[in-house]
Structure formats: C-alpha cells, structure tokens
CSV table of C-alpha atoms in Angstrom, one decimal:
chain,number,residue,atom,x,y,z
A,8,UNK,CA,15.5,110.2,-67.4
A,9,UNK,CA,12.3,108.1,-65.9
A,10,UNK,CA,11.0,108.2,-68.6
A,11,UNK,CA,13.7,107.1,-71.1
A,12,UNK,CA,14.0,104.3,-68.4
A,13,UNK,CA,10.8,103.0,-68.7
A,14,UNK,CA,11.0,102.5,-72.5
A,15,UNK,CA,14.1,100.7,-71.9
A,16,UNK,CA,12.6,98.4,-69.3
A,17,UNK,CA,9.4,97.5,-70.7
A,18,UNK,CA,11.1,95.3,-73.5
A,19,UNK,CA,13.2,93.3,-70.6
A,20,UNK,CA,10.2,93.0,-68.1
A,21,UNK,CA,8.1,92.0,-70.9
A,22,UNK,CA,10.2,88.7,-71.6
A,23,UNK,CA,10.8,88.2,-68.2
A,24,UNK,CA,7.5,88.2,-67.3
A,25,UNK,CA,6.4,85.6,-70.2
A,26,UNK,CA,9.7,83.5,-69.4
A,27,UNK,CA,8.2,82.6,-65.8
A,28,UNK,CA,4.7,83.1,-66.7
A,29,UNK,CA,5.7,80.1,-69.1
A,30,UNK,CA,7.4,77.9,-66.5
A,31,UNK,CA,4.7,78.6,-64.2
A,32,UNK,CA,2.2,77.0,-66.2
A,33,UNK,CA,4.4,74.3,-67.5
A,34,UNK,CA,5.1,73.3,-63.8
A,35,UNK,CA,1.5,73.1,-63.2
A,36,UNK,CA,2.4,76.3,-60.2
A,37,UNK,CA,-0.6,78.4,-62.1
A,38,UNK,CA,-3.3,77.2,-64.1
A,39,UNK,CA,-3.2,78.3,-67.6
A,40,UNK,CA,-6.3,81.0,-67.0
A,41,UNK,CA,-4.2,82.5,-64.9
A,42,UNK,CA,-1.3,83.2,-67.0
A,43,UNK,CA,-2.2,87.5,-68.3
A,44,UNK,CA,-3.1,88.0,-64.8
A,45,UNK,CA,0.5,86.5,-63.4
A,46,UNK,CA,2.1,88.4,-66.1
A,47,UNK,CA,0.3,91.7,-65.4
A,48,UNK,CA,1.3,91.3,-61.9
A,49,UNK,CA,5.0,91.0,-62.7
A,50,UNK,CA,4.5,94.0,-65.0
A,51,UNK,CA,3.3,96.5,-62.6
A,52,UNK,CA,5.4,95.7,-59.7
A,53,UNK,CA,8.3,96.3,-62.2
A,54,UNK,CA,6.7,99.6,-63.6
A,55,UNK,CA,6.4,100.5,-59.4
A,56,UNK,CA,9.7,99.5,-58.8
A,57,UNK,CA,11.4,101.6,-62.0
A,58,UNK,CA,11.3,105.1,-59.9
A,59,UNK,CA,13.9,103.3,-57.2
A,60,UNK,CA,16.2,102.0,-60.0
A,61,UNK,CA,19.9,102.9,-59.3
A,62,UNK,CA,22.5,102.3,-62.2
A,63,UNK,CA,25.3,102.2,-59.9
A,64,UNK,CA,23.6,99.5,-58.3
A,65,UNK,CA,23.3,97.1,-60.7
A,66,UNK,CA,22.2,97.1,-64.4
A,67,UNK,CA,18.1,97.6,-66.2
A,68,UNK,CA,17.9,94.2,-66.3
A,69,UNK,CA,19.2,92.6,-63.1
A,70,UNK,CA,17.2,95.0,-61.6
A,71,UNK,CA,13.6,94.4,-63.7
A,72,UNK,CA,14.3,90.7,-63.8
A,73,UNK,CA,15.0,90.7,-59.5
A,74,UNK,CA,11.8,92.8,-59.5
A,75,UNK,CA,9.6,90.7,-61.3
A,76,UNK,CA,11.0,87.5,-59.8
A,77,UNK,CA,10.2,88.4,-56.1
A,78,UNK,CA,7.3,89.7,-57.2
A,79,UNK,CA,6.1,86.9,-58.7
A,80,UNK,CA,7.4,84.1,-56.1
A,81,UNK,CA,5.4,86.5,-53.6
A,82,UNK,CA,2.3,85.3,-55.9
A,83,UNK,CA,2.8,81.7,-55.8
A,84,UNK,CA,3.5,81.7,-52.4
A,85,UNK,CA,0.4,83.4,-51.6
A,86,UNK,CA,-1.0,81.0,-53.1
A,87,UNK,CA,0.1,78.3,-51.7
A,88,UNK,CA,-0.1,79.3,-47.7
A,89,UNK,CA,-3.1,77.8,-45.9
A,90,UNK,CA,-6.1,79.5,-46.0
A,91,UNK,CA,-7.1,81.6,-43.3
A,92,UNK,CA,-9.1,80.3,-40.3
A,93,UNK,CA,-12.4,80.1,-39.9
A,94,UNK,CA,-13.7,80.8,-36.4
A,95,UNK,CA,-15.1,77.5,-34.9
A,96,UNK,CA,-18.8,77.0,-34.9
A,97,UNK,CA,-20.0,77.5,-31.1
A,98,UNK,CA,-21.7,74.4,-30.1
A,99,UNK,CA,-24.3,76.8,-28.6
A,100,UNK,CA,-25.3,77.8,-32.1
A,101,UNK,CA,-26.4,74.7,-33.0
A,102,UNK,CA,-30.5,74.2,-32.7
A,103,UNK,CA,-31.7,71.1,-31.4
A,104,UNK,CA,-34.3,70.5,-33.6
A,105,UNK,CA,-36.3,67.0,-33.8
A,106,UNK,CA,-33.4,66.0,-35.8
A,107,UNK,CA,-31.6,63.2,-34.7
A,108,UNK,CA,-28.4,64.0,-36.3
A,109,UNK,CA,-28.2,67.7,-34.8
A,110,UNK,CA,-28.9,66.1,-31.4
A,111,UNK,CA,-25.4,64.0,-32.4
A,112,UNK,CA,-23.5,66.2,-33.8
A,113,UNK,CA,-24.2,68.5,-30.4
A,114,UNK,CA,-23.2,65.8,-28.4
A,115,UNK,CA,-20.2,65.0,-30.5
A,116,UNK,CA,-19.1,68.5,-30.3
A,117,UNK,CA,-20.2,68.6,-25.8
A,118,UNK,CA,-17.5,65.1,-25.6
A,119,UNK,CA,-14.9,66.8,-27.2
A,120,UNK,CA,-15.2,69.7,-25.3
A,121,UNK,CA,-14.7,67.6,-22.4
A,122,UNK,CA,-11.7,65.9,-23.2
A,123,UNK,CA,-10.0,69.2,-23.6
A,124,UNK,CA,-7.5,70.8,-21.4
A,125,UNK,CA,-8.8,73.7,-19.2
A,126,UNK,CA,-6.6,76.2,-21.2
A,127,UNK,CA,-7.6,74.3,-24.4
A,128,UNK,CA,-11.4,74.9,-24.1
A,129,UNK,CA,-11.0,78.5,-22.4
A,130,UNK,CA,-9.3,79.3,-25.9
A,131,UNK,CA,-12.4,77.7,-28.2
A,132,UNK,CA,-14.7,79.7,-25.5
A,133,UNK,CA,-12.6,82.9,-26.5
A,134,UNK,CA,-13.0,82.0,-29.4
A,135,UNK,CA,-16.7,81.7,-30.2
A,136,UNK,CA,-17.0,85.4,-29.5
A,137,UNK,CA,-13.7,86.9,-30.4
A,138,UNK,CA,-11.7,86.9,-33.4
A,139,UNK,CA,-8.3,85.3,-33.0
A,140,UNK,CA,-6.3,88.5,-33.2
A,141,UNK,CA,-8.9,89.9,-30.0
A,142,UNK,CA,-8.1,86.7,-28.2
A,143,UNK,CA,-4.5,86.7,-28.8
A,144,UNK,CA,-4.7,90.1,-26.9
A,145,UNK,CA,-6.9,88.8,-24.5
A,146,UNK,CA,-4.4,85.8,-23.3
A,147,UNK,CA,-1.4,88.4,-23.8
A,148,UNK,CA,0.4,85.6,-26.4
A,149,UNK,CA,1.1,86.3,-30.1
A,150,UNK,CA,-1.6,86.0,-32.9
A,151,UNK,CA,1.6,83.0,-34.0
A,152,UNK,CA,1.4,81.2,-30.8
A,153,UNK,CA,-3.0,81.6,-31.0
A,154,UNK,CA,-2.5,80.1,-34.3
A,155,UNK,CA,-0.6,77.3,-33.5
A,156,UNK,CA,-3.0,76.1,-30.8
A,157,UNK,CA,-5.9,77.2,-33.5
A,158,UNK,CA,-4.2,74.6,-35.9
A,159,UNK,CA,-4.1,71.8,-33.1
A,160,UNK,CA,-7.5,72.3,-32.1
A,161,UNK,CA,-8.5,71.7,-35.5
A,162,UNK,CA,-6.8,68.6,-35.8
A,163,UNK,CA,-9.0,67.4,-32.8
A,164,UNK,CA,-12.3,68.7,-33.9
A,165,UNK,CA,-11.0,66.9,-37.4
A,166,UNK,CA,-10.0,63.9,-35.5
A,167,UNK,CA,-13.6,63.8,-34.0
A,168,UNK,CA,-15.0,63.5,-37.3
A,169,UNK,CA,-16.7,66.9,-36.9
A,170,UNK,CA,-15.5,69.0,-40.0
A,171,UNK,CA,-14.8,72.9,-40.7
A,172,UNK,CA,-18.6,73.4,-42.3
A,173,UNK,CA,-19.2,72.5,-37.9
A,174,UNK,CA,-21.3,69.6,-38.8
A,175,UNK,CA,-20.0,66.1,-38.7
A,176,UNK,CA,-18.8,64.4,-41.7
C-alpha cells in the first residue's frame, strides 16, 4: 500500500513543488540558485510525510500539496528571521595598543557602559562570559525575555556608533 502511494504522490508533489518553487523566484522570496534545493526540500518532507497519510482524512493531494506548503513557508521563514546573536565583544578584550583609535573605541565602549542601568550592564557583564541561554538561567528569566533586552542593548551599542564586528564604525 506505501508503496503504491508513493508512486501516486510523486507526480502531485512534483508539480507542486515546481508551482511554488516558481512563484518563489518570481517574487524575488529565493534567488534563482536556489530554486533545486527549495524544490528538493519540498520533496522530501513530502516523501517523510507519505507514511502518516490517512485517506479518510483528506485526499493524496490535499495532503502532499499541505505537506509541501508548510514545509516550504517553514523555509522562507527561516530565512527571513534575524540572524542569531552574536555575543558582545568584552571591552576588556580590547588591547590598548599605541593605536589611537583602539584607545577610542575603549573609551567609547567604557561611556556607554556608564550610561547603562545597573541591571542593564550586570546583563552585558553576564554576558561577556556566558552564552545567553547560561545567562538566562543565571537571572531566572526566559532565553525570550534575555533576548529582548539583547536586542535593546544592541540598539544602544549601534546608537553609540560602535558596530557588531565591536569596533566603531
């Protein structure tokens, strides 16, 4: 029966699969390089999916096409969320050299510092030896809420003119 199932499905996920793989490019949501490897995504998570197929549930192709659709949104979704954080530089890290502009940029990064709240630099110091998920459980508040402040501090240290590379821009 799986098998006979398979055979029956491939036709249907194979069009389905070029159908968005099409609009995807079209829309400018993948580059066209990209296009096989969205496709053969969409392919095996509907070839993964196939053993869980129920006929009384709905028919071959509602179920390949749902399949490949959520599979495939999942993609460009991915693909879209923001990248994950970098720890921030420590400020300790930095080597005073007889370079003027290191000597800056550690003073930039010292005034900042200072302007923040006590809770807001006892999370960067956290932070310059933990990761976030170790802090999170450190401050007993979810890896979410951590992020959030992550994302603020960010904006400061951006605001300061001191970018993610930790050297000012």
């Amino acid at each position: 029966m799986l098998e006979a199932t398979f055979e029956q499905a491939y036709p249907i996920a194979r069009r389905a699969v070029q159908v968005r793989a099409t609009a995807a490019v079209v829309c400018g949501i993948i580059p066209v390089a990209d296009r096989e490897d969205f496709e053969q995504e969409g392919l095996t998570a509907c070839w993964r999916a196939l053993p869980h197929f129920n006929p009384a549930r709905a028919s071959l192709r509602t179920f390949v096409e749902h399949v490949i659709a959520a599979r495939l949104a999942s993609i460009i979704r991915s693909a879209r969320r923001a990248p994950v954080l970098l720890p921030i530089e420590s400020a300790s890290t930095l080597r005073i050299a007889g370079d003027a502009s290191c000597q800056e940029l550690r003073a930039d990064v010292m005034r900042l510092l200072d302007r923040l709240g006590p809770a807001e630099r006892h999370l960067v110091q956290l932070l310059l030896d933990h990761s976030p998920a170790e802090a999170s459980r450190i401050l007993g508040v979810p890896r979410s809420t951590l992020h959030d402040q992550v994302v603020r501090l960010r904006r400061r240290f951006s605001l300061a003119g001191l970018g993610a590379s930790g050297g000012a821009r």
